[in-house]
Amino acid sequence: MNRSRQSAPITADPSDLGFVDRQIALRQIVDDLRKLRGGAPDDFGRSPALDRLLCVISASVIPIAKADDVDWEIILMELLDLRATMTRLATGVAETSH
């Protein structure tokens, strides 16, 4: 079975994920962000900074997956927050009040 295309289960405690599942989770989040990038309004999703960030994360999957549990959780939560924000932007749910 090709595990690279599977979604890694995100458990209640992300530090419970093993090394391989961490890699799968990171790749899935990066793939999701790349897909969402095109649906974001005002070219936010197509920014050079986001492109660079996704390249850096993709190139750093192994070191990130090897991070200690505290750092891993911080990185994972930040990426999940970014994905949630991009999802809201892509679906038009995010509104700014000025």
XYZ file of N, CA and C in Angstrom:
294
model
N 0.846 -1.182 0.000
C 0.000 0.000 0.000
C 0.886 1.237 0.000
N 0.556 2.214 -0.801
C 1.329 3.453 -0.904
C 0.873 4.417 0.175
N 1.646 4.535 1.239
C 1.264 5.382 2.376
C 1.387 6.869 2.062
N 2.124 7.222 1.013
C 2.322 8.633 0.706
C 1.021 9.317 0.305
N 0.029 8.584 -0.160
C -1.234 9.175 -0.573
C -2.303 9.050 0.492
N -1.990 8.415 1.617
C -2.956 8.264 2.689
C -2.939 9.509 3.556
N -4.043 9.742 4.212
C -4.088 10.813 5.189
C -3.661 10.249 6.528
N -2.750 10.935 7.165
C -2.327 10.511 8.491
C -3.399 10.891 9.491
N -3.697 10.005 10.400
C -4.701 10.348 11.404
C -4.159 11.399 12.357
N -4.922 12.436 12.590
C -4.527 13.438 13.574
C -5.240 13.047 14.860
N -4.485 12.594 15.819
C -5.033 12.113 17.071
C -5.287 13.286 18.009
N -5.899 12.996 19.128
C -6.129 14.030 20.131
C -4.798 14.597 20.609
N -3.770 13.776 20.630
C -2.440 14.217 21.019
C -1.516 14.032 19.817
N -1.212 15.117 19.083
C -0.391 15.004 17.875
C 0.986 14.395 18.115
N 1.473 14.440 19.343
C 2.784 13.848 19.613
C 2.722 12.319 19.581
N 1.503 11.754 19.542
C 1.347 10.301 19.439
C 1.676 9.783 18.037
N 1.757 10.677 17.051
C 2.061 10.242 15.690
C 3.514 9.792 15.593
N 3.714 8.702 14.867
C 5.074 8.230 14.615
C 5.713 9.029 13.500
N 6.978 8.748 13.249
C 7.755 9.476 12.247
C 7.111 9.429 10.863
N 6.692 8.265 10.421
C 6.091 8.129 9.091
C 4.760 8.884 9.021
N 3.929 8.760 10.055
C 2.652 9.470 10.058
C 2.845 10.988 10.104
N 3.893 11.438 10.774
C 4.189 12.871 10.785
C 4.529 13.349 9.369
N 5.326 12.570 8.659
C 5.673 12.935 7.285
C 4.413 12.988 6.415
N 3.562 11.992 6.560
C 2.321 11.951 5.782
C 1.455 13.159 6.101
N 1.326 13.485 7.383
C 0.515 14.632 7.790
C 1.068 15.926 7.199
N 2.379 16.118 7.263
C 2.989 17.329 6.711
C 2.754 17.436 5.208
N 2.975 16.342 4.504
C 2.767 16.367 3.047
C 1.311 16.641 2.695
N 0.393 16.069 3.457
C -1.028 16.297 3.195
C -1.401 17.762 3.424
N -0.887 18.344 4.488
C -1.188 19.752 4.775
C -0.612 20.647 3.676
N 0.622 20.381 3.253
C 1.222 21.169 2.166
C 0.404 21.007 0.884
N -0.011 19.778 0.574
C -0.855 19.556 -0.611
C -2.161 20.335 -0.510
N -2.771 20.297 0.672
C -4.018 21.037 0.877
C -3.809 22.536 0.678
N -2.722 23.067 1.220
C -2.440 24.497 1.082
C -2.203 24.874 -0.380
N -1.527 24.025 -1.111
C -1.308 24.302 -2.536
C -2.630 24.318 -3.298
N -3.527 23.414 -2.956
C -4.843 23.381 -3.617
C -5.672 24.619 -3.251
N -5.583 25.017 -1.999
C -6.353 26.174 -1.532
C -5.807 27.492 -2.074
N -4.531 27.517 -2.369
C -3.860 28.738 -2.815
C -4.584 29.379 -3.992
N -5.036 28.590 -4.931
C -5.711 29.119 -6.106
C -7.089 29.686 -5.830
N -7.728 29.250 -4.730
C -9.082 29.711 -4.440
C -9.154 30.928 -3.548
N -8.015 31.418 -3.089
C -8.020 32.562 -2.179
C -8.225 33.862 -2.949
N -8.993 34.786 -2.383
C -9.240 36.064 -3.054
C -8.038 37.007 -2.996
N -8.082 37.998 -3.854
C -7.093 39.089 -3.841
C -5.649 38.612 -3.959
N -5.430 37.515 -4.645
C -4.088 36.981 -4.861
C -3.346 36.644 -3.578
N -4.025 36.647 -2.424
C -3.363 36.287 -1.168
C -2.780 34.881 -1.269
N -3.540 33.971 -1.852
C -3.103 32.595 -1.947
C -1.983 32.391 -2.939
N -1.733 33.351 -3.788
C -0.683 33.200 -4.791
C 0.518 34.097 -4.474
N 0.722 34.363 -3.219
C 1.817 35.247 -2.836
C 3.152 34.516 -2.872
N 4.223 35.231 -3.218
C 5.559 34.620 -3.223
C 5.962 34.089 -1.847
N 5.520 34.756 -0.789
C 5.883 34.297 0.557
C 5.272 32.932 0.849
N 4.019 32.738 0.469
C 3.372 31.449 0.678
C 4.027 30.376 -0.182
N 4.339 30.715 -1.428
C 5.022 29.760 -2.302
C 6.344 29.316 -1.678
N 7.099 30.267 -1.179
C 8.401 29.959 -0.570
C 8.222 29.118 0.688
N 7.243 29.472 1.520
C 6.982 28.717 2.741
C 6.666 27.259 2.416
N 5.817 27.039 1.426
C 5.449 25.672 1.055
C 6.650 24.897 0.518
N 7.523 25.570 -0.228
C 8.750 24.922 -0.721
C 9.666 24.544 0.436
N 9.814 25.440 1.394
C 10.684 25.178 2.544
C 10.134 24.011 3.371
N 8.827 24.011 3.605
C 8.232 22.914 4.377
C 8.404 21.596 3.634
N 8.138 21.600 2.326
C 8.297 20.372 1.529
C 9.722 19.846 1.583
N 10.689 20.753 1.534
C 12.091 20.347 1.574
C 12.539 19.935 2.976
N 11.746 20.267 3.983
C 12.136 20.019 5.373
C 11.247 18.999 6.071
N 10.516 18.202 5.321
C 9.589 17.247 5.926
C 10.291 16.331 6.917
N 11.429 15.786 6.545
C 12.113 14.840 7.440
C 12.586 15.522 8.726
N 13.298 16.662 8.658
C 13.701 17.296 9.922
C 12.501 17.731 10.776
N 11.440 18.206 10.135
C 10.260 18.612 10.904
C 9.636 17.395 11.573
N 9.526 16.294 10.845
C 8.938 15.073 11.403
C 9.779 14.506 12.549
N 11.074 14.798 12.549
C 11.966 14.317 13.610
C 11.989 15.251 14.824
N 11.306 16.376 14.750
C 11.330 17.348 15.843
C 10.813 16.713 17.135
N 11.264 17.266 18.261
C 10.746 16.747 19.526
C 9.251 17.041 19.605
N 8.573 16.394 20.523
C 7.118 16.457 20.577
C 6.573 17.877 20.741
N 7.235 18.690 21.545
C 6.759 20.061 21.767
C 6.867 20.877 20.481
N 8.024 20.838 19.846
C 8.206 21.585 18.597
C 7.291 21.050 17.500
N 7.146 19.737 17.426
C 6.259 19.125 16.435
C 4.835 19.646 16.593
N 4.337 19.658 17.832
C 2.971 20.137 18.068
C 2.818 21.598 17.672
N 3.806 22.417 17.986
C 3.737 23.839 17.632
C 3.692 24.006 16.111
N 4.577 23.316 15.413
C 4.613 23.405 13.948
C 3.304 22.910 13.356
N 2.826 21.770 13.824
C 1.587 21.199 13.306
C 0.409 22.135 13.528
N 0.291 22.678 14.723
C -0.844 23.567 15.023
C -0.794 24.835 14.166
N 0.401 25.381 13.947
C 0.521 26.564 13.093
C 0.114 26.247 11.655
N 0.533 25.088 11.155
C 0.165 24.708 9.791
C -1.333 24.440 9.677
N -1.916 23.822 10.695
C -3.364 23.588 10.676
C -4.139 24.906 10.754
N -3.625 25.863 11.526
C -4.243 27.194 11.574
C -4.170 27.881 10.212
N -3.011 27.770 9.554
C -2.860 28.354 8.228
C -3.830 27.709 7.245
N -3.944 26.375 7.309
C -4.877 25.678 6.422
C -6.314 26.104 6.693
N -6.682 26.269 7.945
C -8.034 26.709 8.290
C -8.295 28.121 7.763
N -7.327 28.996 7.896
C -7.463 30.361 7.380
C -7.605 30.356 5.865
N -6.764 29.581 5.201
C -6.842 29.497 3.736
C -8.171 28.889 3.283
N -8.684 27.944 4.044
C -9.982 27.349 3.718
C -11.079 28.392 3.834
N -11.041 29.178 4.904
C -12.041 30.251 5.068
C -11.935 31.267 3.944
N -10.721 31.627 3.553
C -10.539 32.574 2.462
C -11.047 31.997 1.136
N -10.762 30.734 0.902
C -11.160 30.090 -0.361
C -12.667 29.939 -0.457
N -13.329 29.759 0.667
C -14.779 29.569 0.655
C -15.542 30.858 0.882
N -14.817 31.943 1.107
C -15.470 33.240 1.291
C -16.074 33.414 2.671
N -15.772 32.517 3.591
C -16.321 32.610 4.943
C -15.622 33.709 5.743
N -14.353 33.914 5.463
C -13.577 34.918 6.205
C -13.992 36.310 5.756
N -14.374 37.122 6.693
C -14.732 38.508 6.406
C -13.931 39.406 7.325
N -13.486 40.504 6.791
C -12.786 41.476 7.632
C -13.739 42.607 7.930
N -13.737 43.031 9.175
C -14.580 44.151 9.577
C -13.685 45.347 9.851
N -13.890 46.401 9.123
C -13.070 47.613 9.299
C -13.938 48.739 9.727
